[in-house]
Every structure is written in structure tokens, then in C-alpha cells.
């Protein structure tokens, strides 16, 4: 399940529900530079539908969506 | 395929929401044809409020709202009641088999208060309009009751207001950013142990709910079937993470489309099924096309976005151990019960004087069906056009 991409930043969203986790992810990505990778951790399963769809719609690359029991991990890269 | 592969593929990995919603649309039409009522939850939650009021020494049997929706027997003797027990069991079982059950605590008291207030507003709005995202929407439009269209429209408007409220600075929490990767996933042995334990607990819940269904089958075939339908509904909404709130809210936040398309397509297939059942003699549930439907939808839209989930949404999330959504559920029961308490004033002015419009009778059966389907197609087109507002232009990422 582990991915080779080493994240530059890690965003911990445990305990947050929708829409905050998707919005916080996009806000964190907006402050990053081209080529950087963001790791996002949530414990709300719905984010598996939301975060990748929103990130892709905004032009980011969603590299990985992982399920680890009750935790969900996303790796998203700023293109460039 | 080994058992571990099967588990990873079907029990852990979430299902795609569009096929899940199509299946829910088909099953909800069967449910109506078999039980004579639609898939609905808030009416029963309001009855639970009525039972609590009775325990506190009130006489809810005499309240006009309960004369309208009935308060006979216990939840174990009502179709809605046993279906909801099945839904909770189905969602819990699905969450356990996915290893996705854990007590998750909210980030702040402010969020909890937000959940309670949102839950109350959503419960109040839903009961004012005689249904929530199900009875006044997903299973209301396939009853061909005009009020469900008003509810759907105003829910989307209410969701816009809800989004504005949710993004107020005092409801935002600071981002927890770190430059080191998370260390939460290091302990794979304990994750595997948890998964094994949850597998066994899931099996236990499955056996218990089948026993419960068998016991209800002894009373009547309809009650037993209602349990099984509930298990199916609950398991599928958990597996597909079917969030009606997201469909309405994320039209305004990020322009998401997938769940909205799924819900609308689910209603298309449900309409075909319920149309057949009605043609064979089933009686559709039609409610007043009054200000109550529009106002109820508006409040419901605001409430679900504030709370982070609607009635079906909080049910499966509560089973996953998300404490926030236990509070939302309590809020829903309070909100619904408030409508029951003040129904004489509310219903007398906002609902009862207005006609119940059955589109199949008002327009003729064929035209009513075709216009309903055309309306759902139009809604899909609007969802598509709305999403284009958010699209980034090619080559201009972000």
C-alpha cells in the first residue's frame, strides 16, 4: 500500500467532516509550488469520493488513495 | 480469488456511487410495491421523539401530528421501525467488514454545537415538508407528488445558504500542517489485529440481524421483508458512501457531479418501478403542495450542510463511530419532535389548506411520468452546466 512519492507537506484532517476536509485540502495545495506533493490524512470515509474528484477537477494530480482501516491517506501533486 | 483478495476488492474498497444509487432506486421501488409505504426514516425518528415525550408524561397520541402519521405500537411492530433497525445493522456490518469502525471525536466543541443545531434545523425542515432526503426527494419524486419537486429545489437553495454559513471564519479550524509524513500508518500489525476483530464482530451483527428478521417474519411477511430491505439500504449507503448532502452542497463548494448524477439516475429507475406498482394498484403517498414543502426544503438544505450530513448520511456515519453524527441524529429527533409539538399552528397555516397534487392524476399517467423523467434529465443538465463554472481551463491548472 505504501507509495514511493515522498510528501513535502502532511495535512492532518482527522475529526473534520465534509465539506471542510475537501476545502482545507484545496487551500493547502494553493500555497504549494509546482512539483510538490501533499499528504492528506482523514478519518471520514466520504472524503474518498470527494477529495480525489475535487483535486482532479482543479487540475492537481491525485497520485494515491489509500485505506488503512478507519484512516484514509491521499497523495496529491501540484503539476508543473 | 483468495478470501483476502475478495475482502480487499468488495468489502474494504468502497463501491462506485452511481451503480449503488441505481441499485437503491430499484430496491426502493420494490420496497414501495411490497410494503405499500416508501423508504423513509424521519417520520419514524419523530415517533421515537413521541415515545420519549410519552415517557416524560405527555400524551403524544393526542397530538394532531401523530394522528396524521400514526403512533401505534412500538418500533418493533412498525414497518418503518424494523426497516431502520435493519438499516443500522446493515451499515454497521458493512463498516465492520471494511475495518472502518472507530470512535472518531470531533475537533472542537464548536463543531459539536454546529452538528446539534444543524441536526435540529434539518429535522424540523424535513418533518415540516413530511419527509427528508428520502420521502420528500429520493423516494418522494417517484411517488409523483409535486411537493417533492418543490422540496428538491429549495433544498439546493438552502444548501447554498448553508455553505455561506459553514465557511464563516469562526467555523473554520486552522490547518494542521507538518513537513514530516504522518507516522500513523507505521503499526501495520495492530491494524491487521483490528481488522480481524472487526471481521468477527461483523459476522456477529449479521447473524443477529438475520435472527431479528426471522423473528419479524413470524409476525408478518411484510415486517420480515422490511428488515431485509433495511439491511440492504444500510449496507449499500455505507459501501457507496452515499451522501445526499454532498450532492446538494458541493454544487456550491467545488462543483462535484458524480453523486448528484447518481441520485437523479436512481430516481429515474425508481420512477419506472413505482409507476408500474401504482398501475397495478398501489396507492402513492402524496402530500400538500404548500409553503411547508418549500420552507421545509430550505431549512433542510441549511441544516444538512451545517450538520455535515442528512438523515441517511448521519445514520451510516454514526455506525462508523463518528461521534459528531450521533449528535446530529439526536438533533434530528429533537427537530422532528418540535414540528409534532407545534403542528396545529404550522400545519394549519402552511400545509393543510393546500392541495395534494398527484402528477399522474393531474397531468394524466403517461404525461406525468414523461414530465417527471424530463425534469430529472433537466436537473442532470443543470448539474453539468453548474460544474463548468468550476472547471479549470486546459493549460491553466488551478
XYZ file of C-alpha atoms in Angstrom:
478
model
C 0.000 0.000 0.000
C 2.960 2.335 0.550
C 3.722 4.771 -2.180
C 7.132 5.876 -3.366
C 6.335 9.574 -3.525
C 7.781 11.378 -0.541
C 5.361 14.105 0.570
C 6.641 17.631 1.102
C 3.798 18.529 3.455
C 1.348 16.488 5.517
C -2.175 17.734 6.334
C -3.923 16.056 9.274
C -7.713 16.366 8.936
C -8.783 13.731 11.448
C -12.068 14.647 13.129
C -13.137 17.061 10.402
C -16.227 16.287 8.351
C -17.300 17.404 4.897
C -17.023 19.934 3.327
C -14.119 21.095 5.492
C -11.692 18.339 4.542
C -12.025 18.937 0.785
C -11.823 22.718 1.190
C -8.820 22.537 3.541
C -7.045 20.254 1.063
C -7.533 22.740 -1.775
C -6.399 25.606 0.464
C -3.221 23.767 1.451
C -2.487 22.919 -2.198
C -2.974 26.541 -3.284
C 0.022 27.577 -1.145
C 2.361 24.924 -2.573
C 4.722 25.181 -5.534
C 4.871 23.148 -8.747
C 6.128 19.592 -8.297
C 5.459 19.439 -4.545
C 3.413 16.576 -3.070
C 0.831 16.942 -0.287
C -0.128 14.067 2.003
C -3.688 14.301 3.394
C -4.953 12.169 6.291
C -8.700 11.956 7.035
C -10.884 9.675 9.116
C -14.107 10.460 7.239
C -14.742 7.799 4.611
C -16.778 10.131 2.426
C -13.587 12.012 1.595
C -12.623 9.014 -0.584
C -15.328 10.196 -3.004
C -14.730 13.900 -2.522
C -11.037 14.751 -2.247
C -9.793 12.983 -5.430
C -12.709 14.324 -7.506
C -12.177 17.899 -6.295
C -8.375 17.768 -6.611
C -8.545 16.455 -10.180
C -11.202 18.991 -11.136
C -8.829 21.753 -10.000
C -6.021 20.353 -12.137
C -3.944 18.567 -9.464
C -2.630 15.009 -9.852
C -4.098 12.605 -7.332
C -1.282 10.045 -7.048
C -2.711 7.704 -4.432
C -5.842 6.989 -2.403
C -5.183 4.501 0.391
C -7.450 2.936 3.003
C -5.920 1.863 6.276
C -8.913 0.657 8.297
C -10.563 3.794 9.640
C -7.917 6.152 8.212
C -7.614 7.416 4.667
C -4.461 8.743 3.052
C -4.190 10.754 -0.135
C -1.120 11.888 -2.065
C -1.704 14.874 -4.335
C 0.890 16.588 -6.511
C 0.933 20.131 -7.792
C 1.580 19.795 -11.539
C 4.402 21.590 -13.243
C -9.520 -15.191 -5.810
C -8.391 -15.660 -2.233
C -10.589 -14.602 0.650
C -8.176 -11.752 1.421
C -8.392 -10.510 -2.167
C -12.181 -10.771 -2.150
C -12.278 -8.815 1.084
C -9.989 -6.072 -0.232
C -11.890 -5.806 -3.505
C -15.502 -5.829 -2.293
C -15.667 -5.377 1.466
C -12.930 -2.799 2.072
C -12.721 -0.832 -1.158
C -15.713 1.480 -1.486
C -18.228 0.869 -4.224
C -18.762 3.327 -7.014
C -21.669 5.592 -6.020
C -23.548 5.634 -9.345
C -24.276 1.862 -9.574
C -25.003 1.891 -5.826
C -27.613 4.613 -6.298
C -29.169 2.784 -9.254
C -29.499 -0.308 -7.052
C -31.067 1.805 -4.295
C -33.549 3.236 -6.811
C -34.611 -0.252 -7.926
C -34.812 -1.566 -4.353
C -36.819 1.446 -3.170
C -39.428 0.781 -5.882
C -39.689 -2.870 -4.792
C -39.934 -1.725 -1.185
C -42.894 0.508 -2.064
C -44.609 -2.222 -4.102
C -44.198 -4.784 -1.304
C -44.811 -2.735 1.840
C -47.158 -0.057 0.496
C -45.009 2.660 2.030
C -41.915 4.406 0.766
C -38.341 4.143 2.027
C -38.327 6.842 4.703
C -36.744 7.463 8.080
C -37.598 10.846 9.616
C -41.256 10.028 10.313
C -40.109 7.114 12.458
C -37.468 9.244 14.206
C -40.246 11.698 15.072
C -42.290 8.815 16.508
C -39.271 7.976 18.692
C -39.491 11.576 19.915
C -43.165 10.894 20.595
C -42.310 7.785 22.658
C -39.818 9.849 24.675
C -42.487 12.515 25.217
C -44.854 9.765 26.453
C -42.182 8.566 28.919
C -41.911 12.130 30.210
C -45.650 12.112 30.976
C -47.072 13.855 27.886
C -49.840 12.366 25.741
C -48.417 12.462 22.217
C -51.176 10.122 20.973
C -53.453 13.138 21.142
C -51.157 15.432 19.170
C -52.581 16.060 15.721
C -49.266 15.252 14.022
C -49.205 11.733 15.422
C -52.842 11.248 14.475
C -51.650 12.088 10.976
C -48.588 9.814 10.809
C -49.647 7.255 13.444
C -48.019 6.346 16.761
C -49.347 2.843 17.327
C -47.312 0.082 18.915
C -43.537 0.107 19.266
C -40.823 0.479 16.594
C -40.617 -3.343 16.549
C -44.184 -3.571 15.238
C -43.907 -0.882 12.557
C -42.568 -1.321 9.017
C -40.541 1.907 9.276
C -39.226 0.895 12.698
C -37.873 -2.538 11.787
C -36.548 -1.214 8.462
C -34.495 1.405 10.351
C -33.138 -1.238 12.742
C -32.147 -3.226 9.641
C -30.502 -0.125 8.150
C -28.409 0.500 11.262
C -27.398 -3.173 11.360
C -26.585 -3.261 7.632
C -24.447 -0.110 7.828
C -22.670 -1.352 10.979
C -21.976 -4.742 9.418
C -20.624 -3.173 6.213
C -18.443 -0.748 8.203
C -17.074 -3.559 10.411
C -16.217 -5.769 7.446
C -14.372 -2.807 5.933
C -12.431 -2.369 9.187
C -13.846 1.157 9.173
C -15.310 1.368 12.695
C -13.561 3.563 15.208
C -14.661 6.160 17.704
C -13.813 9.411 15.977
C -14.029 12.506 18.103
C -14.860 15.924 16.692
C -12.140 18.552 16.554
C -13.919 21.073 18.763
C -16.997 21.759 20.885
C -17.947 24.378 18.348
C -18.244 21.638 15.708
C -20.445 19.590 18.030
C -22.743 22.571 18.623
C -22.802 23.104 14.861
C -23.850 19.456 14.423
C -26.619 19.684 17.026
C -28.037 22.956 15.672
C -27.761 21.766 12.068
C -29.449 18.490 13.032
C -32.338 20.295 14.713
C -32.873 22.634 11.730
C -32.704 19.699 9.276
C -35.074 17.544 11.360
C -37.534 20.418 11.680
C -37.425 21.233 7.954
C -37.780 17.593 6.966
C -40.854 16.942 9.104
C -42.440 20.237 8.100
C -42.256 19.012 4.491
C -43.291 15.458 5.509
C -40.016 13.830 4.506
C -36.262 14.173 4.307
C -33.808 13.432 1.519
C -35.773 10.208 1.123
C -39.533 10.689 1.401
C -39.620 14.238 0.048
C -36.885 13.672 -2.506
C -35.297 10.340 -3.477
C -38.456 8.315 -2.831
C -40.843 11.334 -2.975
C -40.344 12.303 -6.606
C -41.039 8.666 -7.654
C -44.395 8.989 -5.809
C -45.217 11.674 -8.408
C -46.095 14.116 -5.633
C -45.486 17.686 -6.780
C -44.360 18.773 -3.301
C -41.184 16.686 -3.674
C -40.086 18.829 -6.623
C -40.523 21.986 -4.554
C -38.571 20.344 -1.734
C -35.712 19.318 -4.027
C -35.417 22.813 -5.493
C -35.446 24.642 -2.169
C -33.068 22.119 -0.571
C -30.471 23.076 -3.162
C -31.093 26.788 -2.418
C -30.881 26.098 1.323
C -27.601 24.276 0.767
C -26.196 27.458 -0.777
C -27.076 29.388 2.396
C -25.626 26.535 4.453
C -22.330 26.736 2.573
C -22.113 30.502 3.230
C -22.672 29.855 6.959
C -20.226 26.929 7.110
C -17.388 28.962 5.655
C -17.719 31.823 8.161
C -14.323 32.349 9.782
C -15.443 31.339 13.289
C -16.454 27.903 11.987
C -13.089 27.247 10.381
C -10.305 25.446 12.211
C -6.632 26.183 11.489
C -4.876 23.792 9.106
C -2.692 21.216 10.870
C 0.270 21.072 8.504
C 3.518 19.227 9.097
C 6.643 18.854 6.974
C 7.197 15.230 8.063
C 4.994 12.439 6.623
C 2.384 11.094 9.009
C 3.551 8.323 11.349
C 0.025 6.980 11.829
C 0.490 4.072 9.435
C 3.661 2.591 10.881
C 1.974 -0.017 13.079
C 0.603 -2.440 10.463
C 0.382 -5.314 12.966
C -2.169 -3.546 15.126
C -4.163 -2.519 12.031
C -4.341 -6.181 10.990
C -5.414 -7.185 14.522
C -8.194 -4.603 14.475
C -9.355 -5.842 11.071
C -9.606 -9.442 12.325
C -11.593 -8.387 15.379
C -13.940 -6.242 13.283
C -14.482 -9.116 10.842
C -15.724 -11.293 13.674
C -17.919 -8.561 15.121
C -19.382 -8.008 11.642
C -20.254 -11.682 11.413
C -21.931 -11.472 14.827
C -24.044 -8.470 13.736
C -25.007 -10.298 10.510
C -26.181 -13.342 12.490
C -28.099 -11.177 14.978
C -29.923 -9.190 12.301
C -30.853 -12.356 10.384
C -32.255 -13.738 13.645
C -34.167 -10.497 14.108
C -35.571 -10.777 10.565
C -36.608 -14.398 11.220
C -38.413 -13.280 14.403
C -40.224 -10.499 12.483
C -41.173 -12.938 9.687
C -43.117 -14.865 12.334
C -45.330 -11.825 12.871
C -45.800 -10.949 9.220
C -44.079 -11.375 5.875
C -44.019 -7.609 5.333
C -42.216 -6.899 8.621
C -39.607 -9.568 7.904
C -39.020 -8.234 4.398
C -38.782 -4.683 5.739
C -35.850 -5.791 7.945
C -34.069 -7.304 4.936
C -34.679 -4.205 2.801
C -33.295 -2.099 5.654
C -30.128 -4.211 5.800
C -29.692 -3.751 2.043
C -30.285 0.024 2.185
C -27.929 0.482 5.142
C -25.166 -1.690 3.722
C -25.285 -0.044 0.291
C -25.247 3.551 1.583
C -22.196 2.688 3.707
C -20.391 0.788 0.934
C -21.074 3.514 -1.639
C -20.677 6.361 0.915
C -23.942 7.751 -0.422
C -24.118 11.307 0.876
C -27.157 13.265 -0.315
C -25.791 16.323 1.487
C -22.702 16.261 -0.685
C -24.854 16.176 -3.831
C -26.627 19.418 -2.873
C -23.778 21.180 -1.040
C -20.923 20.526 -3.435
C -22.808 22.095 -6.325
C -21.799 25.293 -4.497
C -18.407 24.415 -2.994
C -16.415 22.634 -5.703
C -18.907 21.710 -8.456
C -18.932 17.965 -7.797
C -21.209 15.994 -10.080
C -20.907 12.242 -9.540
C -23.257 11.719 -6.597
C -25.791 14.206 -7.991
C -25.927 12.306 -11.306
C -26.262 9.048 -9.382
C -29.158 10.312 -7.271
C -31.002 11.651 -10.321
C -30.446 8.401 -12.258
C -31.554 6.412 -9.210
C -34.794 8.392 -9.221
C -35.262 7.681 -12.941
C -35.245 3.913 -12.347
C -37.300 4.306 -9.169
C -39.946 6.255 -11.160
C -40.265 3.402 -13.661
C -40.705 0.881 -10.862
C -43.161 2.876 -8.753
C -45.138 3.774 -11.882
C -45.586 0.053 -12.505
C -46.558 -0.597 -8.890
C -49.103 2.244 -8.978
C -50.529 0.940 -12.272
C -51.005 -2.440 -10.539
C -52.963 -0.815 -7.727
C -50.526 0.524 -5.111
C -51.512 3.882 -3.616
C -48.804 6.560 -3.878
C -48.101 8.812 -0.904
C -48.967 12.354 -1.908
C -48.542 15.400 0.340
C -49.611 19.029 0.329
C -48.064 21.327 -2.230
C -47.937 24.186 0.254
C -45.396 26.642 1.634
C -44.468 23.878 4.098
C -42.714 21.922 1.323
C -40.714 24.912 0.073
C -39.884 26.264 3.538
C -39.110 22.767 4.821
C -36.703 22.155 1.953
C -34.956 25.477 2.555
C -34.453 24.739 6.266
C -33.450 21.157 5.480
C -30.826 22.361 2.987
C -29.338 24.794 5.517
C -29.428 22.220 8.317
C -27.808 19.310 6.473
C -24.908 21.442 5.283
C -24.307 22.871 8.773
C -24.522 19.391 10.306
C -22.377 17.789 7.594
C -24.914 15.075 6.811
C -28.592 14.395 6.234
C -30.671 11.605 7.723
C -29.195 8.694 5.773
C -25.771 10.327 5.970
C -25.681 10.562 9.756
C -27.082 7.017 10.100
C -24.189 5.261 8.394
C -21.579 7.638 9.749
C -22.862 7.109 13.276
C -22.348 3.359 12.784
C -18.750 4.004 11.669
C -18.175 5.550 15.092
C -18.230 9.226 14.110
C -19.391 10.778 17.382
C -20.302 14.038 15.647
C -23.088 12.229 13.798
C -24.596 10.730 16.954
C -25.203 14.335 17.983
C -26.631 15.184 14.548
C -29.052 12.249 14.945
C -30.194 13.480 18.343
C -30.698 16.920 16.765
C -32.859 15.369 14.034
C -35.147 13.693 16.570
C -35.462 16.983 18.504
C -36.230 18.945 15.311
C -38.845 16.459 14.110
C -40.482 16.366 17.528
C -40.690 20.187 17.569
C -42.753 20.014 14.359
C -45.050 17.455 16.034
C -45.498 19.728 19.073
C -46.371 22.812 17.024
C -48.197 21.055 14.170
C -51.591 22.662 14.904
C -50.150 26.103 14.168
C -47.635 25.043 11.497
C -49.781 22.599 9.542
C -52.938 24.702 9.858
C -51.341 27.657 8.098
C -48.582 26.175 5.909
C -49.776 22.735 4.809
C -53.353 21.599 5.364
C -55.147 24.345 3.361
C -53.146 23.437 0.235
C -53.935 20.695 -2.292
C -52.153 17.362 -2.549
C -51.080 17.216 -6.181
C -50.551 13.797 -7.723
C -48.835 14.445 -11.058
C -50.177 11.193 -12.528
C -53.772 12.300 -11.891
C -53.226 15.983 -12.550
C -51.489 15.526 -15.923
C -52.583 12.029 -16.877
C -50.488 8.940 -16.147
C -48.298 8.894 -19.264
C -47.662 12.635 -19.329
C -46.990 12.705 -15.589
C -44.328 10.026 -15.924
C -42.726 11.576 -19.009
C -42.601 15.046 -17.475
C -41.092 13.643 -14.279
C -38.369 11.909 -16.278
C -37.812 15.062 -18.345
C -37.488 17.057 -15.114
C -34.826 14.660 -13.825
C -32.933 14.913 -17.132
C -33.112 18.713 -16.942
C -31.736 18.564 -13.400
C -28.800 16.472 -14.668
C -28.135 19.078 -17.365
C -28.162 21.850 -14.742
C -25.693 19.876 -12.575
C -23.434 19.526 -15.617
C -23.634 23.227 -16.536
C -23.048 24.230 -12.910
C -19.873 22.123 -12.739
C -18.455 24.006 -15.723
C -18.308 27.144 -13.572
C -15.630 25.408 -11.500
C -13.664 23.781 -14.304
C -10.097 24.937 -14.852
C -9.159 25.793 -18.390
C -6.752 23.450 -20.150
C -3.159 24.544 -19.605
C -4.207 26.932 -16.837
C -4.223 24.468 -13.947
C -5.568 25.992 -10.751
